[in-house]
Coordinates of C-alpha atoms and ligand atoms in Angstrom, one line a residue:
M243 CA 30.4 19.1 5.7
H244 CA 28.8 19.8 9.1
Q245 CA 29.5 17.3 11.9
A246 CA 26.7 16.8 14.4
S247 CA 27.6 16.4 18.1
S248 CA 25.5 13.3 18.8
A249 CA 24.6 10.2 16.8
K250 CA 22.0 11.6 14.4
V251 CA 20.8 9.7 11.4
G252 CA 19.0 11.3 8.5
F253 CA 16.3 9.1 6.8
I254 CA 14.7 9.4 3.4
S255 CA 11.9 6.9 2.7
L256 CA 10.8 6.4 -1.0
G257 CA 8.4 3.9 -2.6
C258 CA 5.3 2.0 -1.8
P259 CA 3.7 1.1 1.6
K260 CA 5.8 -2.0 1.8
A261 CA 8.9 0.1 1.7
T262 CA 7.3 2.5 4.3
V263 CA 7.0 -0.5 6.7
D264 CA 10.7 -1.4 6.2
S265 CA 11.5 2.2 7.0
E266 CA 9.4 2.2 10.1
Q267 CA 11.2 -0.9 11.3
I268 CA 14.7 0.6 10.7
L269 CA 13.6 3.9 12.4
T270 CA 12.2 2.0 15.4
Q271 CA 15.5 0.1 15.8
L272 CA 17.6 3.2 15.4
R273 CA 15.6 4.9 18.2
A274 CA 15.7 1.8 20.3
E275 CA 19.5 1.9 20.1
G276 CA 19.6 5.5 21.1
Y277 CA 20.2 7.2 17.7
E278 CA 18.5 10.4 17.0
I279 CA 16.6 11.1 13.8
S280 CA 17.6 14.2 12.0
G281 CA 15.2 16.2 9.8
S282 CA 17.9 17.5 7.6
F283 CA 21.0 16.2 5.7
E284 CA 23.4 18.7 7.2
N285 CA 22.5 18.0 10.8
A286 CA 22.9 14.2 10.4
N287 CA 26.1 12.2 10.9
L288 CA 25.0 9.9 8.2
V289 CA 21.9 9.4 6.0
I290 CA 20.0 6.3 5.1
V291 CA 18.0 6.3 1.8
N292 CA 15.3 3.6 1.4
T293 CA 14.9 3.4 -2.3
C294 CA 12.3 2.2 -4.8
G295 CA 13.3 0.4 -8.0
F296 CA 9.9 -0.5 -9.5
I297 CA 9.6 1.7 -12.5
D298 CA 12.1 3.9 -14.3
D299 CA 10.8 7.1 -12.8
A300 CA 11.2 5.6 -9.3
V301 CA 14.8 4.5 -10.1
K302 CA 15.6 8.0 -11.2
E303 CA 14.1 9.6 -8.1
S304 CA 16.0 7.2 -5.9
L305 CA 19.4 7.8 -7.7
D306 CA 18.8 11.5 -7.6
T307 CA 18.1 11.4 -3.8
I308 CA 21.2 9.3 -3.1
G309 CA 23.2 11.9 -5.1
E310 CA 21.7 14.8 -3.2
A311 CA 22.4 13.1 0.2
L312 CA 26.0 12.4 -0.9
E313 CA 26.5 16.0 -1.9
E314 CA 25.0 17.5 1.3
N315 CA 26.1 14.9 3.9
G316 CA 28.7 12.6 2.3
K317 CA 27.9 9.5 4.4
V318 CA 25.1 7.5 2.8
I319 CA 23.7 4.0 3.3
V320 CA 21.3 2.7 0.6
T321 CA 18.6 0.1 1.3
G322 CA 15.4 -1.0 -0.4
C323 CA 14.4 -2.3 -3.8
L324 CA 16.9 -0.4 -5.8
G325 CA 19.6 -1.7 -3.4
A326 CA 18.7 -5.1 -4.7
K327 CA 20.1 -4.0 -8.0
G328 CA 23.4 -3.1 -6.1
D329 CA 25.4 -2.6 -9.3
I330 CA 23.4 0.3 -10.5
V331 CA 23.7 2.2 -7.2
R332 CA 27.5 1.6 -7.0
E333 CA 28.1 2.3 -10.7
I334 CA 26.5 5.8 -10.4
H335 CA 27.4 6.5 -6.7
P336 CA 30.6 4.6 -5.9
D337 CA 31.0 6.6 -2.6
V338 CA 28.0 5.2 -0.8
L339 CA 29.0 3.4 2.5
A340 CA 26.8 0.3 2.0
V341 CA 24.1 -1.0 -0.2
T342 CA 21.4 -3.5 0.9
G343 CA 18.3 -4.9 -0.6
P344 CA 14.8 -4.5 0.9
Q345 CA 13.8 -5.9 4.3
A346 CA 17.4 -5.9 5.5
L347 CA 17.0 -4.4 9.0
D348 CA 20.0 -6.3 10.3
E349 CA 22.3 -5.4 7.5
V350 CA 21.3 -1.8 7.6
M351 CA 21.9 -1.6 11.4
T352 CA 25.3 -3.4 11.0
A353 CA 26.3 -0.7 8.5
V354 CA 25.0 2.1 10.7
R355 CA 26.8 0.8 13.8
S356 CA 30.1 0.4 11.9
H357 CA 30.1 3.9 10.6
L358 CA 28.4 5.6 13.5
P359 CA 28.7 3.9 16.9
A360 CA 25.5 4.0 19.0
P361 CA 25.6 6.6 21.8
E362 CA 25.6 5.7 25.4
H363 CA 22.3 4.1 26.4
D364 CA 20.0 6.6 27.9
P365 CA 16.6 5.1 28.9
F366 CA 14.8 8.4 28.5
I367 CA 16.1 9.0 24.9
S368 CA 15.6 5.4 24.0
L369 CA 11.9 5.3 24.9
I370 CA 9.9 4.6 21.8
P371 CA 6.1 4.4 21.4
A372 CA 4.5 1.0 21.9
G373 CA 3.6 0.8 18.2
G374 CA 7.2 1.6 17.1
I375 CA 8.1 4.6 14.9
K376 CA 5.4 5.2 12.2
L377 CA 5.7 7.4 9.1
T378 CA 2.0 7.5 8.7
P379 CA -0.2 9.8 10.9
R380 CA -0.9 8.5 14.3
H381 CA -4.4 7.2 13.6
Y382 CA -3.6 4.7 10.8
A383 CA -0.8 2.3 10.1
Y384 CA 0.3 -0.2 7.6
L385 CA 0.6 -3.8 8.8
K386 CA 2.9 -5.9 6.7
I387 CA 1.9 -9.6 6.9
A388 CA 4.3 -11.2 4.4
E389 CA 7.3 -10.4 2.3
G390 CA 8.1 -11.5 -1.3
C391 CA 5.9 -13.2 -3.9
N392 CA 5.6 -16.6 -5.5
H393 CA 4.1 -15.3 -8.7
K394 CA 5.8 -14.5 -11.9
C395 CA 3.9 -11.5 -13.5
T396 CA 6.0 -10.7 -16.5
F397 CA 6.0 -6.9 -15.9
C398 CA 7.2 -7.2 -12.3
I399 CA 10.7 -7.7 -10.8
I400 CA 9.6 -7.8 -7.2
P401 CA 10.0 -11.6 -6.9
S402 CA 13.6 -11.2 -8.0
M403 CA 14.2 -8.3 -5.7
R404 CA 12.3 -9.4 -2.6
G405 CA 12.4 -13.2 -3.1
R406 CA 9.7 -15.8 -2.6
L407 CA 6.7 -15.4 -0.2
V408 CA 7.6 -15.5 3.5
S409 CA 4.6 -15.1 5.8
R410 CA 5.1 -13.5 9.2
P411 CA 4.0 -15.7 12.0
V412 CA 0.3 -14.9 12.6
S413 CA 1.0 -14.4 16.4
D414 CA 3.6 -11.7 15.6
V415 CA 1.3 -9.9 13.2
I416 CA -1.5 -9.9 15.9
K417 CA 1.0 -8.7 18.6
E418 CA 2.1 -5.8 16.3
A419 CA -1.5 -4.9 15.6
Q420 CA -2.4 -4.9 19.3
A421 CA 0.6 -2.6 20.0
L422 CA -0.5 -0.3 17.2
V423 CA -4.0 -0.2 18.6
S424 CA -2.7 0.5 22.1
A425 CA -0.6 3.3 20.6
G426 CA -3.8 5.0 19.2
V427 CA -4.1 3.6 15.7
K428 CA -7.7 3.5 14.6
E429 CA -7.2 1.9 11.1
L430 CA -5.0 -1.0 10.1
L431 CA -4.0 -1.3 6.5
V432 CA -3.0 -4.9 5.8
I433 CA -0.4 -5.1 3.1
S434 CA 1.9 -7.7 1.4
Q435 CA 2.6 -8.5 -2.3
D436 CA -0.4 -10.9 -2.3
T437 CA -2.5 -10.8 0.8
S438 CA -4.7 -13.7 -0.4
A439 CA -1.6 -16.0 -0.4
Y440 CA -0.8 -15.3 3.3
G441 CA 0.3 -18.5 5.0
V442 CA 0.7 -20.7 1.9
D443 CA 4.4 -21.0 2.5
V444 CA 3.9 -22.3 6.0
K445 CA 1.0 -24.6 5.0
Y446 CA -1.4 -22.3 6.9
R447 CA 0.2 -23.3 10.2
S448 CA -1.9 -22.9 13.4
E449 CA -0.8 -20.8 16.3
F450 CA -2.6 -19.6 19.4
Y451 CA -4.2 -16.3 20.3
N452 CA -6.1 -15.9 23.6
A453 CA -5.8 -19.7 24.0
M454 CA -7.7 -20.2 20.7
P455 CA -6.1 -21.7 17.6
V456 CA -5.5 -19.2 14.8
K457 CA -4.4 -20.3 11.3
T458 CA -1.9 -18.4 9.3
N459 CA -4.3 -17.5 6.6
M460 CA -6.2 -14.4 5.5
Y461 CA -9.5 -15.4 7.0
D462 CA -8.3 -16.1 10.5
L463 CA -6.1 -13.1 10.5
A464 CA -8.9 -10.8 9.4
R465 CA -11.2 -12.2 12.0
V466 CA -8.8 -11.6 14.8
L467 CA -7.8 -8.2 13.6
G468 CA -11.4 -7.3 13.3
S469 CA -11.9 -8.1 16.9
L470 CA -9.5 -5.3 18.0
G471 CA -12.2 -2.7 17.6
V472 CA -10.5 -0.6 14.8
W473 CA -11.0 -0.4 11.0
V474 CA -9.2 -3.1 9.2
R475 CA -8.7 -2.7 5.4
L476 CA -7.3 -5.4 3.1
H477 CA -5.0 -4.5 0.3
Y478 CA -3.6 -6.5 -2.6
V479 CA -6.0 -9.4 -2.6
Y480 CA -6.3 -11.6 -5.7
P481 CA -9.6 -12.9 -6.9
Y482 CA -9.1 -16.5 -5.8
P483 CA -12.2 -18.6 -4.8
H484 CA -11.1 -18.7 -1.2
V485 CA -11.4 -14.9 -1.0
D486 CA -15.2 -15.4 -1.1
H487 CA -15.0 -16.6 2.6
I488 CA -13.9 -13.2 3.7
L489 CA -17.0 -11.4 2.4
P490 CA -19.3 -12.4 5.3
L491 CA -16.7 -10.8 7.7
M492 CA -17.2 -7.6 5.6
A493 CA -21.0 -7.9 5.5
D494 CA -21.0 -8.2 9.4
R495 CA -18.6 -5.2 9.6
I496 CA -15.9 -7.3 11.4
I497 CA -13.6 -5.8 8.8
L498 CA -14.2 -2.9 6.4
P499 CA -16.2 -3.9 3.3
Y500 CA -13.3 -2.9 1.1
L501 CA -11.2 -5.0 -1.3
D502 CA -8.1 -3.8 -3.2
V503 CA -7.9 -6.2 -6.1
P504 CA -5.2 -5.4 -8.7
F505 CA -6.9 -6.9 -11.8
Q506 CA -4.5 -5.1 -14.2
H507 CA -6.5 -6.1 -17.3
A508 CA -9.6 -7.9 -18.4
S509 CA -8.6 -9.4 -21.8
P510 CA -7.8 -13.1 -21.3
D511 CA -4.9 -12.8 -23.8
V512 CA -3.3 -9.9 -22.1
L513 CA -3.7 -11.5 -18.6
K514 CA -2.1 -14.6 -20.0
N515 CA 0.8 -12.6 -21.3
M516 CA 1.1 -10.8 -18.0
K517 CA 1.0 -14.2 -16.2
R518 CA -1.3 -12.8 -13.6
P519 CA -2.4 -14.8 -10.5
A520 CA -6.0 -16.0 -10.8
C521 CA -6.2 -14.8 -14.4
A522 CA -8.2 -17.9 -15.4
E523 CA -10.9 -16.9 -12.9
N524 CA -14.1 -15.4 -14.2
N525 CA -13.6 -12.1 -12.4
L526 CA -17.0 -10.6 -13.3
K527 CA -18.8 -13.6 -11.9
R528 CA -16.7 -13.4 -8.8
I529 CA -17.3 -9.7 -8.3
N530 CA -21.1 -10.3 -8.6
A531 CA -20.9 -13.1 -6.1
W532 CA -19.0 -10.9 -3.6
R533 CA -21.7 -8.2 -4.0
D534 CA -24.4 -10.7 -3.4
I535 CA -22.8 -11.4 0.0
C536 CA -21.9 -7.8 0.8
P537 CA -23.9 -5.3 -1.3
D538 CA -22.0 -2.2 -0.2
L539 CA -18.6 -3.7 -0.9
T540 CA -16.1 -1.2 -2.3
I541 CA -13.7 -2.6 -4.9
R542 CA -10.5 -0.8 -5.7
S543 CA -8.3 -1.9 -8.6
T544 CA -5.4 -0.9 -10.8
F545 CA -4.9 -1.5 -14.5
I546 CA -2.2 -1.3 -17.1
V547 CA -2.9 -0.2 -20.6
G548 CA -0.6 -0.6 -23.6
F549 CA 1.0 -3.8 -22.4
P550 CA 3.0 -5.5 -25.2
G551 CA 0.6 -7.3 -27.6
E552 CA -2.5 -5.4 -26.4
T553 CA -4.8 -5.0 -29.4
Q554 CA -7.6 -2.5 -29.9
A555 CA -10.0 -5.4 -29.3
D556 CA -8.2 -6.2 -26.0
F557 CA -8.5 -2.6 -24.9
E558 CA -12.3 -2.5 -25.8
C559 CA -12.7 -5.6 -23.7
L560 CA -11.1 -3.8 -20.8
L561 CA -13.5 -0.8 -21.2
E562 CA -16.4 -3.3 -21.4
F563 CA -15.2 -4.9 -18.2
L564 CA -15.1 -1.5 -16.5
S565 CA -18.7 -0.8 -17.5
E566 CA -19.9 -4.2 -16.2
A567 CA -17.8 -4.4 -13.1
Q568 CA -18.7 -0.9 -11.9
L569 CA -15.6 -0.7 -9.7
D570 CA -15.6 2.0 -7.2
R571 CA -11.9 3.2 -7.2
V572 CA -9.6 2.7 -10.1
G573 CA -6.0 3.6 -10.9
C574 CA -4.4 3.1 -14.3
F575 CA -0.9 3.3 -15.8
A576 CA 0.4 3.3 -19.3
Y577 CA 2.8 0.3 -19.5
S578 CA 6.4 1.3 -19.1
P579 CA 9.2 -1.4 -19.4
V580 CA 11.0 -2.2 -16.2
E581 CA 14.6 -3.2 -16.5
G582 CA 15.0 -6.9 -16.0
A583 CA 11.2 -7.7 -16.5
R584 CA 10.4 -10.6 -18.8
A585 CA 7.6 -8.6 -20.5
N586 CA 10.4 -6.6 -22.3
Q587 CA 10.9 -9.7 -24.5
L588 CA 7.3 -9.9 -25.5
P589 CA 6.4 -9.0 -29.1
G590 CA 3.8 -6.3 -30.1
R591 CA 5.2 -3.1 -28.5
V592 CA 2.4 -0.6 -28.3
D593 CA 3.2 2.9 -29.7
E594 CA 3.7 5.6 -27.0
E595 CA 1.0 7.7 -28.6
V596 CA -1.5 4.9 -28.6
K597 CA -0.7 4.1 -25.0
Q598 CA -1.4 7.6 -23.9
E599 CA -4.7 7.7 -26.0
R600 CA -5.8 4.5 -24.3
L601 CA -4.9 5.8 -20.9
E602 CA -6.9 9.0 -21.4
K603 CA -9.9 7.1 -22.7
F604 CA -9.7 4.6 -19.8
M605 CA -9.6 7.4 -17.3
L606 CA -12.6 9.3 -18.8
H607 CA -14.6 6.1 -19.0
Q608 CA -14.0 5.3 -15.3
A609 CA -14.5 8.9 -14.3
D610 CA -18.1 8.7 -15.4
I611 CA -18.6 5.5 -13.5
S612 CA -17.0 7.0 -10.4
E613 CA -19.1 10.1 -10.6
Q614 CA -22.3 8.2 -10.8
K615 CA -21.3 5.8 -8.0
L616 CA -20.5 8.8 -5.7
R617 CA -23.7 10.6 -6.7
S618 CA -25.7 7.6 -5.5
K619 CA -24.3 8.2 -2.0
I620 CA -26.0 11.6 -1.7
G621 CA -28.5 11.5 1.2
K622 CA -26.9 8.6 2.9
T623 CA -25.3 8.8 6.4
L624 CA -21.9 7.0 6.5
P625 CA -19.3 6.5 9.1
V626 CA -16.1 8.5 8.4
I627 CA -12.7 8.7 10.0
I628 CA -11.3 12.2 10.5
D629 CA -7.9 12.8 8.9
V630 CA -7.5 16.5 9.4
N631 CA -9.3 19.2 11.3
D632 CA -7.8 22.7 11.0
D633 CA -9.3 26.1 11.2
D634 CA -11.1 26.1 7.9
Q635 CA -11.6 22.5 6.9
V636 CA -12.4 19.0 8.1
I637 CA -11.1 16.2 5.9
A638 CA -12.3 12.7 6.5
R639 CA -12.5 9.3 4.6
A640 CA -15.4 6.9 4.4
E641 CA -15.0 3.1 4.7
A642 CA -14.7 3.2 0.9
D643 CA -11.5 5.4 1.0
A644 CA -8.0 4.1 1.7
P645 CA -5.6 6.9 2.6
D646 CA -3.5 8.4 -0.2
V647 CA -5.0 6.4 -3.0
D648 CA -8.8 6.9 -2.8
G649 CA -11.2 9.9 -2.4
L650 CA -11.9 12.1 0.6
V651 CA -15.0 13.3 2.4
Y652 CA -15.0 17.1 3.0
I653 CA -17.1 18.1 6.0
A654 CA -18.5 21.5 6.4
C655 CA -17.0 23.3 9.4
E656 CA -19.5 24.1 12.0
D657 CA -19.4 24.7 15.8
N658 CA -19.9 21.0 16.3
T659 CA -16.9 20.0 14.2
R660 CA -14.4 22.0 16.3
S661 CA -13.7 19.2 18.8
L662 CA -13.1 16.5 16.1
M663 CA -9.7 14.9 16.3
P664 CA -7.8 12.8 13.7
G665 CA -8.8 9.2 14.2
D666 CA -12.3 10.0 15.5
I667 CA -14.9 7.9 13.7
V668 CA -18.2 9.8 13.3
N669 CA -21.3 9.8 11.2
A670 CA -21.6 12.2 8.3
K671 CA -24.5 12.8 5.9
I672 CA -23.5 13.1 2.3
I673 CA -24.9 16.2 0.7
D674 CA -22.9 16.5 -2.5
S675 CA -20.3 14.7 -4.6
T676 CA -17.7 15.4 -7.2
Q677 CA -15.9 13.0 -9.6
H678 CA -13.8 11.6 -6.8
D679 CA -14.8 13.1 -3.5
L680 CA -17.8 13.6 -1.2
I681 CA -19.1 16.6 0.6
A682 CA -20.9 16.0 3.9
E683 CA -22.1 17.4 7.1
L684 CA -21.6 16.0 10.6
V685 CA -24.4 14.0 12.1
L686 CA -24.5 14.1 15.9
Ligands
LIG999 S1 1.7 -10.7 -7.7 FE1 2.8 -10.2 -9.7 S2 2.8 -7.9 -9.6 FE2 2.4 -8.6 -7.6 S3 4.5 -8.7 -6.6 FE3 3.9 -10.8 -7.3 S4 4.9 -10.9 -9.4 FE4 4.8 -8.7 -8.8

């Protein structure tokens, strides 16, 4: 095993955007204390693996990564959602130095310091960017506003891994957002397990920003973030009635007209078995009301097919919902049991073959809707944010596209596109479309 001469830490970040934010906080703290970050296992003195434990594939990927880090480096600290299932990690990899759950910055740092003392403080090495260390490109960043969840969706073990909802103080969130914007971030992606529940645990406590009271709730937070002059995108919002109040902020372009609402299903029986938040709401009526206030609202959602007890009629109901709701962006998974989830005890297991057939049918159905919706944008001029500009292509996203999960806007390379930089927001005229993406030319 190679020994590095200074205090170098290797870091592997797996999992969802919430895990990415945990990773960024650990990396920021490591750099603040003078540790260096190594890009390889063999040049590091120890390795931290931030794991995901959500579905079986993610558990396997996490366990394999820990194994690889042990083999190539030997000194490994495990954190993250799989760490909350500490027994599994230690049973398979008894040699790991420490195991913590998610959001455990202090525990991780204690473990790092005890196995690898921090180097002498050097103010030049310790300098970190104002926005902290980010794993996302410089022009966008995830902003985590709360941790944990008060719901009890039967397919999910996040509440048992991450605990009940704890909202971050609204003034801290705003301060972090300001630091990110000062560091060059042009798009803030607001995340939590349930963004619409923000502040419920602190009874929507009021704090102060610029000598004005700001409540710890989604509306006030969105309003203030929207005043920072960057794109603000809300993820993981549930269709509660109070979400309606956010829509005027979108219609006025204070924040992006974009809502990521994980509906998961449309059949009342399946939703009831899933114990989804706001499952008793009339979601179609709500979507229509939202569109009345903000006609160009983009709605993204995710769904699960083949949930225990899902009948053919339930599935047809879901397809009908898709036709009527005309959602813009949709992801879908075939249900797979998660160890420890209550849904495993539900009757009516759906055959693997049937699940896959339903998944395919669902995706084809939605692909038609997506294609038509994108085609209707041809001829329009839309603001886009540049993600990549290299020699032969310019890749951007419209307001309707969150990074990594939605579509892209490909812009024809011309003389006038050469100076475009990632994070620039420019106008582009849509000239063509595919099933998921748009083709455009720059408008000066
Ligand atoms: S809302 Fe449901 S799916 Fe989302 S984290 Fe909470 S329990 Fe899990």
